[in-house]
Structure formats: C-alpha cells, structure tokens
Coordinates of C-alpha atoms in Angstrom, one line a residue:
M64 CA -106.0 -116.4 -72.3
D65 CA -102.7 -116.8 -70.4
K66 CA -103.1 -120.5 -70.2
Q67 CA -103.6 -120.7 -73.9
K68 CA -100.4 -118.7 -74.5
F69 CA -98.3 -120.9 -72.3
S70 CA -99.8 -124.0 -73.8
N71 CA -98.9 -122.8 -77.3
F72 CA -95.3 -122.1 -76.1
S73 CA -95.0 -125.6 -74.7
K74 CA -96.1 -127.2 -78.0
D75 CA -93.4 -125.2 -79.9
H76 CA -90.4 -127.6 -80.2
S77 CA -88.2 -125.3 -82.3
W78 CA -86.0 -124.4 -79.4
E79 CA -84.9 -128.0 -79.2
D80 CA -83.0 -127.6 -82.5
I81 CA -80.6 -124.9 -81.0
D82 CA -77.0 -125.9 -80.7
F83 CA -76.1 -124.6 -77.2
E84 CA -72.4 -125.6 -77.5
A85 CA -72.0 -123.5 -80.6
L86 CA -73.8 -120.6 -79.0
E87 CA -71.6 -120.8 -75.9
R88 CA -68.4 -120.8 -78.1
A89 CA -69.6 -117.8 -80.0
S90 CA -70.4 -115.9 -76.9
I91 CA -67.0 -116.7 -75.4
E92 CA -65.2 -115.5 -78.6
Y93 CA -67.3 -112.3 -78.7
F94 CA -66.4 -111.4 -75.1
Q95 CA -62.7 -112.2 -75.7
E96 CA -62.7 -109.9 -78.6
Q97 CA -64.3 -107.1 -76.6
T98 CA -61.9 -107.6 -73.7
S99 CA -58.8 -107.6 -76.0
F100 CA -60.2 -104.4 -77.7
D101 CA -60.7 -102.6 -74.4
T102 CA -57.2 -103.6 -73.1
S103 CA -55.5 -102.4 -76.3
K104 CA -57.5 -99.2 -76.1
T105 CA -56.5 -98.4 -72.5
E106 CA -52.9 -99.5 -72.8
K107 CA -50.6 -97.2 -70.8
K108 CA -48.4 -94.8 -72.7
R109 CA -44.8 -95.6 -72.5
T110 CA -42.8 -93.0 -70.6
L111 CA -39.4 -92.5 -69.0
R112 CA -40.9 -91.0 -65.8
K113 CA -40.6 -93.2 -62.7
R114 CA -41.2 -93.0 -59.0
G115 CA -38.5 -91.2 -57.1
E116 CA -36.6 -92.8 -54.3
H117 CA -37.2 -90.0 -51.8
S118 CA -39.4 -90.5 -48.8
T119 CA -42.9 -89.0 -48.7
E120 CA -43.1 -89.2 -45.0
C121 CA -43.9 -85.9 -43.2
K122 CA -40.7 -84.1 -42.2
C123 CA -42.0 -82.6 -39.0
P124 CA -45.0 -84.7 -37.8
N125 CA -45.2 -83.1 -34.3
P126 CA -44.3 -79.3 -34.5
F127 CA -44.5 -77.2 -31.3
F128 CA -44.2 -73.5 -30.6
S129 CA -43.9 -71.5 -27.4
R130 CA -42.9 -67.9 -26.8
P131 CA -39.2 -67.4 -26.2
E132 CA -38.1 -66.3 -22.7
H133 CA -37.0 -62.8 -23.9
Y134 CA -40.5 -62.0 -25.3
K135 CA -42.7 -59.8 -23.3
P136 CA -45.7 -61.7 -21.8
L137 CA -49.0 -61.0 -23.6
A138 CA -51.3 -58.8 -21.7
G139 CA -55.1 -58.8 -21.3
E140 CA -57.2 -61.4 -23.1
L141 CA -54.5 -62.3 -25.5
G142 CA -52.3 -63.4 -22.6
H143 CA -55.3 -65.3 -21.2
A144 CA -55.8 -67.0 -24.6
Y145 CA -52.1 -68.0 -24.7
R146 CA -52.3 -69.4 -21.2
R147 CA -55.4 -71.3 -22.1
L148 CA -53.6 -73.0 -24.9
T149 CA -50.3 -73.7 -23.1
Q150 CA -49.1 -74.6 -19.6
K151 CA -45.7 -74.3 -18.0
D152 CA -44.3 -76.8 -15.5
K153 CA -43.1 -74.9 -12.4
K154 CA -40.4 -77.5 -11.6
T155 CA -38.8 -78.0 -15.0
G156 CA -40.0 -74.9 -16.7
K157 CA -41.0 -76.9 -19.8
V158 CA -44.0 -75.5 -21.8
S159 CA -46.6 -78.0 -23.2
L160 CA -50.1 -77.8 -24.6
R161 CA -52.9 -77.5 -22.2
I162 CA -55.8 -78.0 -24.6
R163 CA -55.8 -79.4 -28.2
I164 CA -57.9 -77.2 -30.4
S165 CA -58.1 -80.0 -33.0
R166 CA -60.2 -82.1 -30.6
H167 CA -62.8 -79.4 -30.1
P168 CA -66.4 -80.5 -30.8
Y169 CA -66.8 -77.6 -33.2
F170 CA -64.8 -79.5 -35.9
V171 CA -67.2 -82.5 -35.6
W172 CA -70.3 -80.3 -35.7
A173 CA -69.1 -78.3 -38.8
R174 CA -67.5 -81.3 -40.6
K175 CA -70.3 -82.0 -43.1
A176 CA -71.1 -78.3 -43.6
V177 CA -67.6 -77.8 -45.0
G178 CA -67.7 -80.9 -47.2
R179 CA -65.6 -83.3 -45.1
Q180 CA -66.5 -86.8 -44.2
R181 CA -63.7 -87.6 -41.8
D182 CA -61.6 -85.9 -39.2
F183 CA -58.2 -84.5 -39.8
R184 CA -55.3 -86.9 -40.0
P185 CA -53.1 -87.0 -36.9
V186 CA -50.2 -85.2 -38.6
R187 CA -52.5 -82.3 -39.5
E188 CA -54.1 -82.3 -36.0
Q189 CA -50.6 -81.8 -34.4
L190 CA -49.9 -79.0 -36.8
L191 CA -53.2 -77.3 -36.1
D192 CA -52.6 -77.4 -32.3
A193 CA -49.2 -75.8 -32.7
L194 CA -50.3 -73.3 -35.3
F195 CA -53.1 -71.9 -33.0
V196 CA -50.6 -71.1 -30.3
L197 CA -48.4 -69.2 -32.8
L198 CA -51.4 -67.3 -34.3
V199 CA -52.4 -66.1 -30.8
S200 CA -48.8 -65.2 -30.0
C201 CA -48.4 -62.9 -33.1
V202 CA -51.9 -61.5 -33.6
D203 CA -52.3 -57.7 -33.7
R204 CA -54.4 -56.4 -30.8
A205 CA -56.2 -53.7 -32.7
T206 CA -57.1 -55.5 -35.9
H207 CA -56.7 -59.2 -35.0
I208 CA -54.5 -59.6 -38.0
V209 CA -51.8 -62.2 -37.8
T210 CA -48.6 -60.2 -38.4
M211 CA -46.6 -63.2 -39.7
N212 CA -47.1 -64.4 -43.3
E213 CA -47.2 -68.0 -44.3
S214 CA -43.5 -68.4 -44.8
R215 CA -42.7 -66.9 -41.5
L216 CA -45.3 -69.1 -39.7
A217 CA -43.7 -72.2 -41.3
A218 CA -40.2 -71.1 -40.2
E219 CA -41.4 -70.4 -36.6
L220 CA -42.9 -73.9 -36.3
S221 CA -39.8 -75.6 -37.7
P222 CA -37.1 -77.1 -35.4
K223 CA -33.9 -75.0 -35.4
D224 CA -30.2 -75.7 -34.7
D225 CA -28.0 -74.1 -32.1
N226 CA -27.6 -71.0 -34.3
G227 CA -31.3 -70.5 -34.7
N228 CA -31.4 -71.6 -38.3
V229 CA -34.2 -73.9 -39.6
I230 CA -33.1 -77.5 -40.2
P231 CA -34.2 -78.3 -43.8
A232 CA -34.6 -82.0 -43.1
T233 CA -37.2 -81.5 -40.3
A234 CA -38.7 -78.2 -41.5
V235 CA -42.4 -77.5 -41.7
T236 CA -43.1 -76.7 -45.3
V237 CA -45.1 -73.6 -46.5
T238 CA -47.4 -75.9 -48.4
R239 CA -48.6 -77.5 -45.2
I240 CA -49.4 -74.1 -43.7
C241 CA -51.2 -73.0 -46.8
R242 CA -53.4 -76.1 -47.0
L243 CA -54.3 -75.9 -43.3
L244 CA -55.2 -72.2 -43.5
Q245 CA -57.5 -73.1 -46.4
E246 CA -59.2 -75.6 -44.2
L247 CA -59.5 -73.2 -41.3
N248 CA -61.1 -70.7 -43.7
K249 CA -63.7 -73.2 -44.6
F250 CA -64.5 -73.8 -40.9
G251 CA -64.8 -70.0 -40.5
L252 CA -61.9 -69.7 -38.0
I253 CA -59.9 -67.3 -40.1
A254 CA -60.6 -64.7 -42.8
L255 CA -58.4 -64.1 -45.8
P256 CA -57.2 -60.6 -46.7
E257 CA -59.2 -58.4 -49.1
G258 CA -58.0 -56.3 -51.9
V259 CA -55.1 -56.7 -54.4
Q260 CA -53.0 -59.8 -53.8
W261 CA -50.8 -59.7 -56.9
D262 CA -47.7 -57.6 -57.3
A263 CA -47.8 -56.7 -60.9
Y264 CA -44.4 -54.9 -60.8
N265 CA -42.4 -57.8 -59.4
K266 CA -44.7 -60.5 -60.8
Q267 CA -45.4 -62.3 -57.5
F268 CA -47.9 -62.3 -54.8
F269 CA -48.0 -60.1 -51.7
P270 CA -47.4 -61.7 -48.4
K271 CA -50.6 -63.2 -47.0
H272 CA -51.7 -62.3 -43.5
V273 CA -54.9 -63.9 -42.2
I274 CA -57.4 -62.6 -39.6
L275 CA -58.6 -64.5 -36.6
T276 CA -62.4 -64.5 -36.5
E277 CA -64.8 -64.4 -33.6
Q278 CA -65.4 -68.2 -33.8
A279 CA -61.7 -68.8 -33.3
W280 CA -61.7 -66.8 -30.1
K281 CA -64.8 -68.8 -29.0
L282 CA -62.9 -72.0 -29.5
I283 CA -60.0 -70.8 -27.3
G284 CA -62.4 -69.7 -24.6
V285 CA -61.7 -66.0 -24.0
N286 CA -64.1 -63.3 -22.8
L287 CA -65.3 -61.7 -26.0
D288 CA -66.6 -58.6 -24.2
K289 CA -63.1 -57.9 -22.7
L290 CA -61.4 -58.8 -26.0
Y291 CA -63.4 -56.3 -28.0
A292 CA -63.1 -53.7 -25.3
E293 CA -59.3 -54.0 -25.5
Q294 CA -59.5 -53.9 -29.3
E295 CA -61.4 -50.7 -29.2
E296 CA -59.0 -49.2 -26.7
R297 CA -56.0 -50.2 -28.7
L298 CA -57.6 -49.0 -31.9
Q299 CA -58.3 -45.6 -30.4
A300 CA -54.8 -45.3 -29.1
E301 CA -53.4 -46.0 -32.6
I302 CA -55.6 -43.4 -34.4
D303 CA -55.1 -40.6 -31.9
G304 CA -53.4 -37.7 -33.7
V305 CA -54.0 -39.3 -37.1
L306 CA -57.7 -38.6 -37.8
Q307 CA -59.4 -35.3 -38.1
P308 CA -61.7 -34.0 -35.3
G309 CA -65.0 -35.8 -35.4
E310 CA -63.7 -38.5 -37.8
D311 CA -64.2 -42.1 -36.8
V312 CA -62.6 -45.4 -38.0
S313 CA -63.9 -48.9 -37.9
V314 CA -62.0 -52.2 -37.4
K315 CA -62.5 -52.9 -41.2
T316 CA -60.9 -49.6 -42.1
A317 CA -58.0 -50.2 -39.7
R318 CA -57.4 -53.6 -41.3
K319 CA -57.5 -52.0 -44.7
R320 CA -54.9 -49.4 -43.7
W321 CA -52.7 -52.1 -42.1
Y322 CA -52.7 -54.1 -45.4
D323 CA -52.0 -51.0 -47.4
R324 CA -49.0 -50.2 -45.2
M325 CA -47.8 -53.8 -45.5
R326 CA -48.1 -53.8 -49.3
H327 CA -46.3 -50.5 -49.6
A328 CA -43.5 -51.7 -47.4
T329 CA -43.2 -54.9 -49.4
L330 CA -43.0 -52.9 -52.7
V331 CA -40.3 -50.6 -51.3
R332 CA -38.3 -53.5 -50.1
R333 CA -38.6 -55.5 -53.3
R334 CA -37.8 -52.6 -55.5
G335 CA -34.8 -51.7 -53.4
E336 CA -33.5 -55.3 -53.7
A337 CA -34.1 -55.2 -57.4
I338 CA -32.1 -52.0 -57.8
K339 CA -29.4 -53.3 -55.6
Q340 CA -29.1 -56.6 -57.6
K341 CA -29.0 -54.6 -60.9
R342 CA -26.1 -52.5 -59.5
A343 CA -24.3 -55.6 -58.3
N344 CA -24.6 -57.2 -61.7
K345 CA -23.3 -54.1 -63.4
L346 CA -20.3 -53.7 -61.0
G347 CA -19.6 -57.4 -60.7
K348 CA -18.2 -57.4 -64.3
L349 CA -15.5 -54.9 -63.5
E350 CA -12.2 -55.3 -61.8
L351 CA -11.9 -54.4 -58.1
N352 CA -10.3 -51.0 -58.7
D353 CA -13.0 -50.1 -61.2
R354 CA -15.7 -51.2 -58.8
V355 CA -14.3 -48.9 -56.1
Y356 CA -14.1 -46.0 -58.5
E357 CA -17.7 -46.5 -59.9
M358 CA -19.1 -46.8 -56.3
S359 CA -17.3 -43.6 -55.4
N360 CA -18.9 -41.8 -58.3
F361 CA -22.3 -43.3 -57.4
L362 CA -22.0 -42.1 -53.8
Q363 CA -20.9 -38.7 -54.9
R364 CA -24.0 -38.3 -57.1
T365 CA -26.5 -39.7 -54.6
L366 CA -25.4 -38.5 -51.2
P367 CA -26.7 -35.1 -49.9
Y368 CA -24.3 -32.2 -50.4
D369 CA -24.2 -31.3 -46.7
E370 CA -23.3 -34.9 -45.8
L371 CA -20.5 -35.0 -48.4
Y372 CA -19.2 -31.6 -47.2
H373 CA -18.7 -32.7 -43.6
M374 CA -17.3 -36.2 -44.5
T375 CA -13.6 -36.9 -44.3
P376 CA -11.8 -38.8 -47.0
E377 CA -11.3 -41.7 -44.6
H378 CA -15.0 -41.9 -43.8
F379 CA -15.9 -41.6 -47.5
E380 CA -13.5 -44.5 -48.4
K381 CA -15.0 -46.6 -45.6
L382 CA -18.5 -45.9 -46.8
V383 CA -17.5 -47.0 -50.3
W384 CA -16.2 -50.4 -49.0
Q385 CA -19.3 -50.8 -46.9
R386 CA -21.6 -50.4 -49.9
L387 CA -19.5 -52.9 -51.9
H388 CA -19.7 -55.4 -49.1
Q389 CA -23.5 -54.9 -49.0
L390 CA -23.6 -55.9 -52.7
D391 CA -21.2 -58.9 -52.0
I392 CA -18.8 -57.8 -54.7
A393 CA -15.9 -56.6 -52.5
M394 CA -12.9 -58.4 -51.3
A395 CA -13.1 -60.9 -48.4
H396 CA -11.8 -58.3 -46.0
E397 CA -11.8 -54.5 -46.0
P398 CA -8.5 -52.7 -46.6
P399 CA -6.6 -51.7 -43.5
E400 CA -7.2 -48.4 -41.8
P401 CA -5.1 -45.6 -43.3
Y402 CA -2.2 -44.3 -41.3
H403 CA -2.7 -40.9 -39.7

C-alpha cells in the first residue's frame, strides 16, 4: 500500500508548475514586514535620562577591623574566638587575619540549599572576613546579640582619618552590610530580631541588631560547651536581683528584654531630639535677646524648685547659654564671666 502511495505521488507532476522564485520573493517580503513590525513595536522610549559619570567601583574593597589598644581583651570563649580569627605579629605589633571565614567549606556545602550557583565575589568575601571579626568583638555574652546596628558596623569597618572620622570616599556603605547580612541569614549564620521593627511615632525603622547562631560559632571553631556555660553564668549574673524567687528566664526571654530596652531607649532619644529641634526652630526666629529671655522662662518653668532655689544668678545665666549652645542658636562664643 505504501509503494502504491509513493508511486501515485511520483506520477503527480503538478509541483513542477510552481514558481519557486516568486515563492522565495514572497517569503522574503513577509519576513521583512514581520521584522519591521517587531522593531517598531519594541522601539525604545525617548528619555532624558543618561548614565552618570560617577564610578561604580567599590569604595572600600578590602576592609579590616581589629580591636583598638585601649579596649579590654575579650575573656573566655569570646576571646578565644577573636584570637582564632586574628593574629598579632610580636615584632611589629600588626594585626592580621588568621583564618578567612569566607573560604570555609560550609559555604560550598550550603550553596545550593540557599539558592546560589556561585561563590561570593572577592569584594564580598573580603567584607565577610572583616565583618565576622567585628561581630565577635561586639557580641553580647549573655544573649549573643550584636550590640552594634548596621550603620555602626559600616562605620567601624570604614577607614578613618587622623581625627577618627570616617572618610566618605573610602567608606563601607550601609547597603553592603545589609545585603551581606541577608546572605548570612540565608546560610543560617545569623538570626534577625523578632517583634516590632517599625517606629510608628517617628515614621522610621528601629535599629537592627542581629544574633549570632550556633552554626556561626561552629565555623569559628570555639568550644560550644564552654560558650554556653559562660552564657548561662552571665545570664544568671544579669538577672540576679531582678526576678522573683523561683522565677526563671531563658535566653529567648533575655533577648526579648534586650530588644525592648533598646527600642525604648531609641524612642526616648528620638523624641528628645524632635522636641529639641522644635524648640530650636521656634527660638531661631527670634533675636538674640529674645532667645535668652525665652530660654530663661523655659528653665524657670521646667527646673525643679529646689534646684532653682539654690542656684545663683551667675549659674542660672550660664545654664541659659549652655542650653542655647546645645540648640546651636546662640552666639559663636559665650558672654564673658560677670565681674564679682
């Protein structure tokens, strides 16, 4: 049956009448029309935006941190962890990295589990090595909470001038710290804080303080039994005299109390700054003599009566000028001391 089908097809000479040149021209015109239609459809929108001339190169590709000389040395397993990460040359006194956490096999083992296909870039590896030293240096012994927020971590890792101020041209940005902490959270090396993170009164976030997990201590190579024993001892020392007899507290509860105290202190500071700025804006519109007079009335209303009773006129006047200087609305120099 197949042979008969092919034999019938071979006897059909209708295909010989097809004009292949016309068919080729028609196909070319058709695809040209489709191509022109697609290009006109995907034409880029005209805009005045353009690429800036600034450099996108990393400002601080090789950050480093070591504890200053006036800091007390870390005790116990925290000190052992810091010495595991850094080493000091006995001849020159220069501190350098002993081990690089970014080259630990754990990052290769957990790479696919966190959704990564490649290793960190060299710039991020350098930041990770320096950041781990800083995290161990400022971690709380009782709760393992890093007591520095993201902005403070970035400032500590940034190069500084002779006056101790961060050099903006070579500073470690807060964005780099935030992104790296997000990656470390995926790897299970840090834990993010729990509870309320948004300050509804001031319309901004609370400072973020991360927690070092057990896996992070394993990567450093400390003795976990000693570390947890020191944690319990420190925790017990902090809660002595605070709890009722027979009441106990866990590490999770201690961390929650630490975050509550931190958020309360942040609210008090921010509200104090807002009130101070409001008073400065109000007094800044007045002349200098009126500023002094209004500040005198403010102190007379707010200071305790016993403090005002024992205060001399000279002391009261000096306090007025001090408050004006705190608001940056006084003269460049205080008035001279009154003659006695």
